[in-house]
Coordinates of C-alpha atoms in Angstrom, one line a residue:
Chain A
M1 CA 12.2 3.7 -21.8
H2 CA 10.1 6.8 -22.3
A3 CA 9.4 9.2 -19.3
D4 CA 5.7 8.3 -19.4
A5 CA 6.0 4.5 -19.3
F6 CA 4.4 4.4 -16.0
D7 CA 1.8 7.1 -16.5
R8 CA -1.8 6.0 -16.2
Y9 CA -3.2 9.4 -17.3
H10 CA -5.5 9.4 -20.3
D11 CA -5.7 12.8 -21.9
K12 CA -9.2 13.7 -22.9
E13 CA -11.2 16.9 -22.9
S14 CA -13.8 16.3 -20.3
F15 CA -15.7 17.9 -17.5
I16 CA -14.1 15.3 -15.0
H17 CA -10.6 16.0 -16.4
R18 CA -11.0 19.6 -15.7
L19 CA -12.1 19.2 -12.0
D20 CA -9.5 20.3 -9.4
P21 CA -7.4 17.3 -8.4
R22 CA -8.4 17.8 -4.8
V23 CA -12.1 17.2 -5.8
K24 CA -11.2 14.0 -7.5
T25 CA -9.1 12.7 -4.6
I26 CA -11.7 13.6 -2.0
V27 CA -14.6 12.0 -3.9
T28 CA -12.6 8.9 -4.5
V29 CA -11.7 8.5 -0.9
V30 CA -15.3 9.2 0.2
F31 CA -16.6 6.6 -2.3
I32 CA -14.1 3.9 -1.1
V33 CA -14.9 4.5 2.5
S34 CA -18.5 4.4 1.8
N35 CA -18.1 1.0 0.0
A36 CA -16.3 -0.3 3.1
L37 CA -19.3 0.9 5.2
L38 CA -22.0 -0.7 3.2
P39 CA -23.3 -3.7 4.9
D40 CA -23.1 -7.2 3.4
G41 CA -25.7 -7.9 0.8
A42 CA -26.7 -4.3 0.2
W43 CA -27.2 -5.2 -3.5
L44 CA -29.2 -2.2 -4.3
A45 CA -26.5 0.1 -3.0
F46 CA -23.8 -1.8 -4.7
V47 CA -25.6 -1.5 -8.0
L48 CA -26.1 2.3 -7.4
A49 CA -22.4 2.7 -6.6
W50 CA -21.7 0.9 -9.8
V51 CA -24.0 3.2 -11.8
F52 CA -22.1 6.1 -10.1
L53 CA -18.9 4.6 -11.4
L54 CA -20.2 4.1 -14.9
S55 CA -21.5 7.7 -15.0
V56 CA -18.0 8.9 -14.1
N57 CA -16.7 6.7 -16.8
L58 CA -19.1 8.3 -19.3
L59 CA -18.6 11.9 -18.2
S60 CA -14.8 11.5 -18.5
K61 CA -15.2 10.3 -22.0
L62 CA -13.1 7.2 -21.3
G63 CA -15.8 4.9 -22.4
L64 CA -18.3 3.0 -20.4
I65 CA -16.1 -0.1 -19.7
Y66 CA -12.7 1.7 -19.3
T67 CA -12.3 1.0 -15.6
F68 CA -13.9 -2.5 -16.1
K69 CA -10.9 -3.6 -18.2
R70 CA -8.3 -3.2 -15.6
S71 CA -10.5 -3.9 -12.6
F72 CA -9.3 -7.4 -11.8
V73 CA -5.9 -6.5 -10.4
A74 CA -7.1 -7.2 -6.8
L75 CA -8.7 -10.5 -7.7
P76 CA -5.7 -12.7 -6.6
F77 CA -6.1 -11.2 -3.1
A78 CA -9.6 -12.8 -2.9
L79 CA -7.8 -16.1 -1.9
V80 CA -7.5 -14.8 1.7
A81 CA -11.3 -14.1 1.8
I82 CA -12.2 -17.6 0.7
T83 CA -11.9 -18.8 4.2
V84 CA -15.1 -16.8 5.2
L85 CA -17.1 -19.2 2.9
V86 CA -16.6 -22.1 5.4
S87 CA -16.0 -20.4 8.6
I88 CA -19.2 -18.3 9.2
P89 CA -22.1 -20.3 10.7
G90 CA -25.3 -20.4 8.6
N91 CA -27.4 -22.8 6.5
P92 CA -25.2 -25.2 4.5
V93 CA -25.1 -24.7 0.7
A94 CA -22.5 -27.3 -0.4
S95 CA -19.8 -29.2 1.2
F96 CA -16.6 -30.7 -0.1
R97 CA -13.5 -32.6 1.0
F98 CA -10.1 -30.9 0.8
L99 CA -7.2 -33.3 1.7
M100 CA -8.4 -34.6 5.0
W101 CA -10.7 -31.9 6.0
D102 CA -14.3 -31.6 5.5
F103 CA -15.6 -28.1 4.7
T104 CA -19.1 -26.8 4.4
I105 CA -19.9 -23.7 2.6
T106 CA -22.8 -21.7 4.2
D107 CA -25.2 -19.2 2.8
A108 CA -24.0 -16.6 5.3
G109 CA -20.4 -17.2 4.2
L110 CA -21.2 -17.0 0.6
L111 CA -23.0 -13.6 1.2
R112 CA -20.1 -12.2 3.0
F113 CA -17.6 -13.5 0.4
V114 CA -19.5 -12.0 -2.6
S115 CA -19.9 -8.7 -0.7
I116 CA -16.2 -8.4 0.0
L117 CA -15.3 -9.0 -3.6
I118 CA -17.9 -6.4 -4.9
R119 CA -16.6 -3.8 -2.5
S120 CA -13.1 -4.4 -3.6
W121 CA -14.0 -4.5 -7.2
L122 CA -15.9 -1.1 -6.9
S123 CA -13.2 0.5 -5.0
V124 CA -10.3 -0.6 -7.4
Q125 CA -12.2 0.9 -10.2
M126 CA -12.6 4.2 -8.6
A127 CA -8.8 4.2 -7.8
I128 CA -8.2 3.3 -11.5
M129 CA -10.4 6.2 -12.6
L130 CA -8.7 8.7 -10.2
V131 CA -5.3 8.2 -11.9
A132 CA -6.8 8.0 -15.5
V133 CA -8.3 11.5 -15.2
T134 CA -5.5 13.2 -13.0
R135 CA -2.0 13.9 -14.0
F136 CA 0.2 12.4 -11.4
P137 CA 2.1 15.5 -10.6
D138 CA -1.3 17.2 -10.2
L139 CA -2.3 14.5 -7.9
I140 CA 0.8 15.0 -5.8
H141 CA 0.0 18.7 -5.5
A142 CA -3.5 17.9 -4.4
L143 CA -2.0 15.7 -1.6
E144 CA 0.0 18.7 -0.7
H145 CA -3.0 20.9 -0.6
L146 CA -4.7 18.4 1.5
R147 CA -1.9 18.7 4.1
V148 CA 0.2 15.7 3.3
P149 CA 3.6 16.9 4.6
A150 CA 6.0 18.4 1.8
I151 CA 8.9 16.0 2.5
L152 CA 6.7 13.1 1.7
T153 CA 5.1 14.5 -1.5
T154 CA 8.6 15.5 -2.6
I155 CA 9.8 12.0 -2.2
I156 CA 6.9 10.6 -4.0
A157 CA 7.4 13.2 -6.8
F158 CA 11.2 12.2 -7.1
L159 CA 10.1 8.4 -7.1
Y160 CA 7.8 9.0 -9.9
R161 CA 10.2 11.2 -11.8
Y162 CA 13.2 8.7 -11.6
L163 CA 11.4 5.5 -11.7
F164 CA 11.6 5.0 -15.3
V165 CA 15.4 5.9 -15.3
L166 CA 16.1 3.3 -12.8
V167 CA 13.9 0.7 -14.5
D168 CA 16.1 1.3 -17.5
E169 CA 19.0 0.6 -15.3
V170 CA 17.3 -2.7 -14.1
Y171 CA 16.8 -3.8 -17.7
R172 CA 20.5 -3.2 -18.4
L173 CA 21.3 -5.4 -15.3
L174 CA 18.9 -8.1 -16.4
R175 CA 20.2 -8.0 -20.0
A176 CA 23.7 -8.4 -18.7
R177 CA 22.6 -11.4 -16.6
E178 CA 20.9 -12.9 -19.5
S179 CA 23.8 -12.6 -22.0
R180 CA 26.0 -14.2 -19.5
S181 CA 23.7 -17.1 -18.8
A182 CA 24.0 -19.4 -21.6
A183 CA 22.1 -22.7 -21.5
A184 CA 22.3 -25.8 -23.8
S185 CA 18.9 -26.8 -24.7
G186 CA 17.4 -29.6 -22.5
Q187 CA 20.1 -29.0 -19.9
R188 CA 19.7 -27.4 -16.6
S189 CA 21.7 -24.3 -16.3
G190 CA 22.8 -22.0 -13.5
G191 CA 23.4 -22.8 -9.8
S192 CA 21.3 -23.5 -6.9
V193 CA 18.3 -21.3 -5.9
L194 CA 20.6 -19.8 -3.2
W195 CA 23.2 -19.0 -5.8
R196 CA 20.5 -17.3 -8.0
A197 CA 19.2 -15.4 -5.0
K198 CA 22.8 -14.2 -4.4
V199 CA 23.2 -13.1 -8.0
A200 CA 20.0 -11.1 -7.7
G201 CA 21.2 -9.6 -4.4
N202 CA 24.5 -8.5 -6.0
M203 CA 22.3 -6.9 -8.8
A204 CA 20.3 -5.2 -6.2
G205 CA 23.5 -3.9 -4.4
Q206 CA 24.8 -2.7 -7.8
L207 CA 21.5 -1.0 -8.5
F208 CA 21.7 0.6 -5.0
L209 CA 25.2 2.1 -5.6
R210 CA 24.3 3.3 -9.1
S211 CA 21.1 5.0 -7.7
Y212 CA 23.0 6.5 -4.8
E213 CA 25.6 8.0 -6.9
R214 CA 23.0 9.2 -9.5
S215 CA 21.1 11.0 -6.6
D216 CA 24.3 13.0 -5.9
R217 CA 24.5 14.1 -9.6
I218 CA 20.8 14.9 -9.5
Y219 CA 21.1 17.0 -6.5
N220 CA 24.1 19.0 -7.9
A221 CA 22.2 19.5 -11.1
M222 CA 19.1 20.7 -9.2
L223 CA 21.3 23.1 -7.2
S224 CA 22.9 24.5 -10.4
R225 CA 19.2 25.2 -11.5
G226 CA 18.3 27.0 -8.4
Y227 CA 16.8 24.4 -6.2
V228 CA 15.9 25.8 -2.6
G229 CA 14.3 22.8 -1.1
H230 CA 10.8 23.1 -2.7
L231 CA 9.4 22.0 -6.0
Y232 CA 7.2 24.6 -7.7
T233 CA 4.3 24.3 -10.2
L234 CA 2.8 26.7 -12.8
N235 CA -0.6 25.1 -12.3
P236 CA -2.5 27.4 -10.0
H237 CA -4.8 24.7 -8.4
E238 CA -7.6 27.0 -7.4
M239 CA -10.8 25.5 -6.3
K240 CA -13.6 27.1 -8.5
S241 CA -17.2 27.5 -7.6
S242 CA -18.2 24.5 -9.6
D243 CA -15.5 22.3 -7.8
Y244 CA -17.1 22.9 -4.5
L245 CA -20.6 22.2 -5.9
V246 CA -19.5 18.9 -7.7
T247 CA -17.9 17.8 -4.4
A248 CA -21.1 18.5 -2.4
F249 CA -23.1 16.9 -5.0
A250 CA -21.0 13.7 -5.1
I251 CA -21.1 13.4 -1.3
V252 CA -24.8 13.8 -1.2
L253 CA -25.1 11.0 -3.8
I254 CA -22.7 8.7 -1.8
F255 CA -24.7 9.5 1.4
V256 CA -27.9 8.6 -0.3
M257 CA -26.3 5.3 -1.4
Q258 CA -25.4 4.6 2.2
I259 CA -29.1 5.3 3.4
I260 CA -30.5 3.0 0.7
G261 CA -27.9 0.4 1.6
R262 CA -29.2 0.4 5.3
L263 CA -32.9 0.4 4.6
Chain B
M1 CA 5.8 -7.8 -17.0
L2 CA 6.8 -4.5 -15.7
Y3 CA 5.5 -4.8 -12.3
S4 CA 4.2 -7.9 -10.4
P5 CA 2.0 -7.4 -7.3
A6 CA 3.3 -8.7 -4.0
P7 CA 1.0 -10.8 -1.9
L8 CA 1.0 -8.5 1.1
H9 CA -0.7 -5.5 -0.5
I10 CA -4.2 -5.4 0.9
P11 CA -6.7 -4.0 -1.6
D12 CA -9.7 -2.0 -0.6
G13 CA -12.8 -3.9 0.5
F14 CA -10.9 -6.4 2.5
L15 CA -10.5 -4.5 5.7
N16 CA -13.4 -3.0 7.6
V17 CA -13.4 0.7 8.4
A18 CA -12.5 0.3 12.1
V19 CA -9.3 -1.7 11.4
S20 CA -8.5 0.6 8.5
I21 CA -8.7 3.8 10.7
I22 CA -6.7 2.3 13.6
C23 CA -3.9 1.3 11.2
W24 CA -4.1 4.8 9.7
V25 CA -3.8 6.5 13.1
I26 CA -0.7 4.4 14.0
T27 CA 0.8 5.0 10.6
V28 CA 0.2 8.7 10.7
I29 CA 1.6 9.2 14.3
T30 CA 4.7 7.2 13.2
L31 CA 5.2 9.1 10.1
G32 CA 4.8 12.3 12.0
V33 CA 7.8 11.4 14.1
A34 CA 9.7 10.2 11.1
I35 CA 9.2 13.4 9.3
S36 CA 10.3 15.6 12.4
K37 CA 13.3 13.5 13.0
T38 CA 14.5 13.6 9.2
N39 CA 13.6 17.3 9.1
K40 CA 15.9 17.9 12.1
S41 CA 18.8 15.5 11.2
L42 CA 19.0 15.7 7.4
G43 CA 19.5 18.5 5.1
E44 CA 17.9 19.4 1.8
R45 CA 20.4 17.2 0.1
Q46 CA 18.7 14.1 1.6
V47 CA 15.4 14.7 0.0
P48 CA 16.5 13.9 -3.6
L49 CA 18.5 11.1 -2.1
M50 CA 15.4 9.6 -0.4
G51 CA 13.3 10.1 -3.6
V52 CA 15.8 8.3 -5.8
M53 CA 16.2 5.6 -3.2
A54 CA 12.4 5.0 -3.2
A55 CA 12.7 4.5 -7.0
F56 CA 15.6 2.2 -6.3
I57 CA 13.4 0.1 -4.0
F58 CA 10.6 0.1 -6.5
A59 CA 13.0 -0.9 -9.3
A60 CA 14.8 -3.5 -7.2
Q61 CA 11.4 -5.3 -6.7
M62 CA 11.6 -6.1 -10.4
I63 CA 14.9 -7.9 -10.2
N64 CA 13.4 -11.4 -9.9
Y65 CA 15.1 -14.8 -9.9
P66 CA 13.5 -18.1 -10.8
V67 CA 12.7 -20.3 -7.8
L68 CA 10.6 -23.3 -8.8
G69 CA 8.6 -24.2 -11.9
G70 CA 7.7 -20.7 -13.2
T71 CA 7.5 -18.9 -9.9
S72 CA 10.0 -16.3 -9.1
G73 CA 11.0 -14.4 -5.9
H74 CA 11.7 -10.9 -5.6
L75 CA 12.6 -8.3 -3.0
L76 CA 10.1 -6.3 -0.7
G77 CA 13.0 -4.1 0.4
G78 CA 11.8 -2.8 3.8
A79 CA 14.7 -4.1 5.8
L80 CA 17.2 -3.2 3.1
A81 CA 16.0 0.4 2.9
A82 CA 16.0 0.9 6.7
I83 CA 19.5 -0.7 7.1
T84 CA 21.1 1.4 4.3
L85 CA 19.4 4.7 4.8
G86 CA 18.8 4.7 8.4
P87 CA 15.4 3.8 10.1
W88 CA 13.4 7.1 9.7
A89 CA 14.5 7.7 6.1
G90 CA 13.8 4.1 5.4
V91 CA 10.2 4.5 6.8
L92 CA 9.6 7.6 4.5
V93 CA 11.1 5.8 1.5
M94 CA 8.9 2.6 2.0
T95 CA 5.8 5.0 2.5
A96 CA 6.4 6.7 -0.7
V97 CA 6.9 3.2 -2.5
I98 CA 3.7 1.8 -1.1
T99 CA 1.8 5.1 -1.8
V100 CA 2.8 4.9 -5.5
Q101 CA 2.1 1.3 -5.8
G102 CA -1.4 2.0 -4.4
L103 CA -2.1 5.1 -6.4
L104 CA -0.6 4.3 -9.6
F105 CA -0.9 0.5 -9.9
Q106 CA -3.8 -0.1 -7.5
D107 CA -1.5 -2.6 -5.8
G108 CA -2.9 -2.2 -2.3
G109 CA -6.0 0.1 -1.6
L110 CA -6.2 3.7 -0.6
L111 CA -8.4 3.2 2.6
A112 CA -6.2 0.1 3.3
M113 CA -3.0 2.1 2.7
G114 CA -2.6 2.9 6.3
A115 CA -2.5 -0.9 7.0
N116 CA -0.1 -1.5 4.1
I117 CA 2.4 1.1 5.2
L118 CA 2.2 -0.2 8.7
N119 CA 2.9 -3.8 7.6
M120 CA 5.4 -3.3 4.9
G121 CA 7.0 0.0 5.9
L122 CA 6.9 0.4 9.7
L123 CA 7.1 -3.0 10.9
T124 CA 9.9 -4.1 8.3
A125 CA 11.9 -0.9 9.3
G126 CA 11.4 -1.6 13.0
V127 CA 12.5 -5.3 13.0
G128 CA 14.9 -4.9 10.1
Y129 CA 16.8 -2.0 11.4
G130 CA 16.3 -2.9 15.1
L131 CA 18.1 -6.1 15.0
Y132 CA 20.8 -4.8 12.7
R133 CA 21.4 -2.0 15.0
S134 CA 22.1 -4.3 17.9
V135 CA 25.2 -5.7 16.2
L136 CA 26.5 -2.5 14.7
G137 CA 30.3 -2.4 15.0
K138 CA 30.5 -6.2 15.3
S139 CA 32.3 -8.2 12.6
R140 CA 31.0 -8.0 9.1
K141 CA 29.9 -11.7 9.2
T142 CA 27.8 -11.1 12.3
Q143 CA 26.3 -8.2 10.8
L144 CA 25.4 -10.0 7.5
V145 CA 23.9 -12.9 9.5
V146 CA 21.8 -10.7 11.6
A147 CA 20.7 -8.7 8.7
G148 CA 19.5 -11.9 7.0
I149 CA 17.5 -13.0 10.0
A150 CA 16.1 -9.5 10.4
A151 CA 15.0 -9.6 6.7
W152 CA 13.3 -13.0 7.2
L153 CA 11.5 -11.7 10.4
S154 CA 10.5 -8.5 8.7
V155 CA 8.5 -10.4 6.0
M156 CA 7.1 -12.6 8.8
A157 CA 6.0 -9.7 10.8
G158 CA 4.2 -8.1 7.8
A159 CA 2.5 -11.4 7.0
L160 CA 1.3 -11.8 10.7
A161 CA 0.1 -8.3 10.9
T162 CA -1.7 -8.7 7.7
S163 CA -3.4 -11.9 8.9
L164 CA -4.5 -10.4 12.1
Q165 CA -5.9 -7.2 10.4
L166 CA -7.8 -9.6 7.9
W167 CA -9.2 -11.6 10.8
L168 CA -10.2 -8.6 12.8
S169 CA -12.1 -7.3 9.9
G170 CA -13.9 -10.6 9.6
T171 CA -12.5 -11.3 6.1
S172 CA -10.5 -14.4 7.0
D173 CA -10.8 -17.2 9.4
L174 CA -7.9 -17.0 11.8
R175 CA -7.5 -20.9 11.9
L176 CA -6.8 -20.9 8.1
V177 CA -5.3 -17.5 7.3
I178 CA -2.4 -17.5 9.9
P179 CA -0.9 -21.0 9.0
A180 CA -1.4 -20.2 5.2
M181 CA 0.2 -16.7 5.3
L182 CA 2.9 -17.6 7.6
S183 CA 4.0 -20.7 5.8
V184 CA 4.0 -19.0 2.3
H185 CA 5.9 -16.0 3.7
A186 CA 8.4 -18.2 5.6
L187 CA 9.6 -19.2 2.1
I188 CA 9.3 -15.7 0.6
G189 CA 11.3 -14.5 3.6
L190 CA 14.0 -16.8 2.8
G191 CA 14.4 -15.2 -0.6
E192 CA 14.2 -11.8 1.0
A193 CA 17.0 -12.7 3.4
A194 CA 19.2 -14.1 0.8
V195 CA 18.8 -11.1 -1.5
T196 CA 19.3 -8.6 1.4
V197 CA 22.4 -10.2 2.6
A198 CA 23.9 -10.4 -0.8
A199 CA 23.1 -6.8 -1.5
L200 CA 24.6 -5.7 1.8
G201 CA 27.6 -7.8 1.2
F202 CA 28.1 -6.2 -2.1
I203 CA 27.8 -2.8 -0.6
F204 CA 30.3 -3.7 2.2
R205 CA 32.8 -4.7 -0.5
T206 CA 32.4 -1.8 -2.7
R207 CA 31.4 1.3 -0.7
P208 CA 31.9 0.3 3.0
D209 CA 31.7 4.0 3.9
L210 CA 28.0 3.9 3.3
L211 CA 27.5 1.5 6.2
D212 CA 30.2 2.4 8.6
E213 CA 29.8 4.0 12.1
K214 CA 29.4 7.6 10.7
S215 CA 27.0 6.7 8.1
A216 CA 23.2 7.7 8.1
S217 CA 22.6 4.0 8.9
A218 CA 24.3 4.2 12.2
Q219 CA 22.4 7.3 13.3
G220 CA 19.3 5.6 14.5
S221 CA 19.0 5.6 18.3
R222 CA 19.3 2.5 20.6
G223 CA 15.6 2.6 21.0
W224 CA 15.2 0.9 17.6
V225 CA 16.8 -2.2 19.1
V226 CA 14.0 -2.3 21.7
A227 CA 11.4 -1.9 18.9
G228 CA 13.3 -4.6 16.8
I229 CA 13.2 -7.1 19.8
L230 CA 9.6 -6.4 20.7
I231 CA 8.4 -7.1 17.0
T232 CA 10.6 -10.1 17.0
L233 CA 9.1 -11.3 20.2
A234 CA 5.6 -10.6 19.0
V235 CA 6.3 -12.7 15.8
V236 CA 8.0 -15.6 17.6
L237 CA 5.5 -15.8 20.4
L238 CA 2.2 -14.8 18.7
S239 CA 2.7 -16.9 15.6
P240 CA 2.7 -20.4 17.3
F241 CA 0.0 -19.4 19.7
A242 CA -2.3 -18.1 17.0
S243 CA -1.6 -21.2 14.9
A244 CA -2.0 -23.7 17.7
D245 CA -4.8 -22.0 19.6
P246 CA -6.7 -19.6 17.4
D247 CA -9.7 -19.9 19.8
G248 CA -7.5 -18.5 22.5
L249 CA -6.6 -15.4 20.6
E250 CA -10.2 -15.0 19.5
R251 CA -11.2 -15.2 23.2
V252 CA -8.7 -12.6 24.2
A253 CA -10.0 -10.3 21.4
I254 CA -13.6 -10.7 22.5
N255 CA -12.6 -10.0 26.2
I256 CA -10.9 -6.8 25.4
G257 CA -13.9 -5.9 23.3
F258 CA -12.2 -5.8 19.9
I259 CA -14.5 -8.2 18.1
N260 CA -18.2 -7.5 18.4
N261 CA -19.5 -10.7 16.8
S262 CA -18.7 -9.4 13.4
Q263 CA -19.0 -12.8 12.0
S264 CA -22.7 -13.3 12.9
A265 CA -24.0 -10.0 11.6
P266 CA -24.8 -10.6 7.9
F267 CA -28.6 -11.3 8.5
E268 CA -29.4 -8.3 10.4
L269 CA -31.0 -5.3 8.6
I270 CA -28.6 -2.9 10.2
P271 CA -25.5 -4.8 11.1
D272 CA -23.9 -4.1 14.4
Y273 CA -20.5 -3.6 13.0
A274 CA -21.8 -0.7 11.0
I275 CA -20.6 1.7 13.7
P276 CA -17.5 -0.1 15.0
F277 CA -17.1 -0.8 18.7
L278 CA -20.5 0.6 19.6
G279 CA -22.8 -2.2 19.0
E280 CA -26.5 -1.9 18.7
T281 CA -27.0 0.5 21.5
S282 CA -28.3 4.0 21.7
I283 CA -24.8 5.2 21.3
S284 CA -24.8 3.7 17.8
T285 CA -27.9 5.6 17.0
I286 CA -26.4 8.8 18.2
A287 CA -23.2 8.1 16.2
A288 CA -25.1 7.5 13.1
G289 CA -27.0 10.8 13.7
A290 CA -23.7 12.6 14.3
V291 CA -22.4 11.3 11.0
G292 CA -25.5 12.5 9.2
V293 CA -25.1 16.0 10.7
L294 CA -21.4 16.1 9.7
V295 CA -22.4 15.2 6.1
V296 CA -24.9 18.0 6.1
L297 CA -22.5 20.4 7.5
A298 CA -19.9 19.4 5.0
V299 CA -22.3 19.9 2.1
A300 CA -23.5 23.2 3.4
F301 CA -19.8 24.4 3.8
L302 CA -19.0 23.3 0.3
V303 CA -22.1 25.1 -1.3
G304 CA -21.3 28.2 0.7
R305 CA -17.7 28.1 -0.6
S306 CA -19.1 27.6 -4.1
L307 CA -21.2 30.7 -3.8
Q308 CA -18.5 32.7 -2.2
Q309 CA -16.2 31.8 -5.1
K310 CA -18.8 32.8 -7.6
R311 CA -19.3 36.1 -6.0
A312 CA -15.5 36.8 -6.0
N313 CA -15.3 36.1 -9.7

């Protein structure tokens, strides 16, 4: 597997790409918090937030619907919010029978459900945007500049760096299991679910040992290259004048969205 | 499929700001303790180890096994990480895993990340390691059995906490979400327990030195046992109570002022949950004003820095 198998970065030459990663992180977080603060049914504000998102899409030259394409990852989680459809008191819209219970969908429930989905959908797209226009190592350095403790960012950096190596290891384990699991067609093969879980557990244990021993080798290799407990970068990460302005401008826009959402 | 999302990762938009911030505060405080503990007790050698082990947890979640008709189970890993690496290192490793899942794969939100770390990193480490610590030095069989129970409970604790957070945010109805979440995760937890026990058994057989009395795993203090037992009690006592008498729990929450009619608000122009906990009082107006002032100050500061930077160039 290639080293960038998990990379979500899309290399483009754009204004958004050139912004300091701190700016992008802060604006993303403010945008997501703002979405969470918008009241239910603030349709105009939701539309404005979407326009904001589309503009970032355009400015970053990723194409208008770039974030839209991957925006449905959070959809399965909507299941947990379905309960508000029937639990909030309001005027009945429709009712149905499920097994032995009667449920009535109310307009207030519907309003809240749709609002939750929209908030989530907008927020997810902004998060997709963040990693598409920021290299992950830059993002980690931004977190460090934003006072996330070094030990945590270093662990995250290592996780990112070695993930694909260990995933290759997992593929080797899975391939080995596959090649030892013959099955005649139409016949059930393998043991009980418990037995399968045990096999998976043995594989996890094997992976643990391989990872553990690998980390030793990695550490020795790092020492031989002069590791002193800190990771360095050649990227200066300096906030320029325009970076401050863009942050201020974005915050003002998001604030205006909040005001419009509450009028 | 390289990576399949687990059902406990809460995306953004499902928790309200108050619940998110409370979870973040708990998470940040605990992480602060974890970092100062690991900085004290571990050398720089441990940092690459924890990083690679975080990648291990991430990769181990990909080892799935077929369960029933196309569905498959896989590991969450919180208990396993805490038992093998020691509780504080386990907390940091799980935090890194959840952060990358949220940042890179959008599996779990950014504002909701505090809650996700709390549910899947802190609670799982607390109950997973706490119970395991209580039988440290006992026979291997006892250790494995207790580790299995701890792994199952860790999933249940995460599911219960997730349900409660969703309910406090007004996203789910307690009556439906608790039984649904807990019954699904009772099954998922069985898989977690089986895989955790098998993995630990494998490590016991091949590298027992990693889990003996002198290992990192044994370094956690006895206090973890208390934490583990407390979380266990919370799961064991709260789950039946919440399932059988959700109105009771709701009443308790209203009495201590946690819920401010979040479910009746949608029709008001300025909903009372806009400024959490304050309600539609003059305090709320003042708070809204304060937020406005803060925004203006932030913008003024940024513009000022911008001008300063320009002059410097």
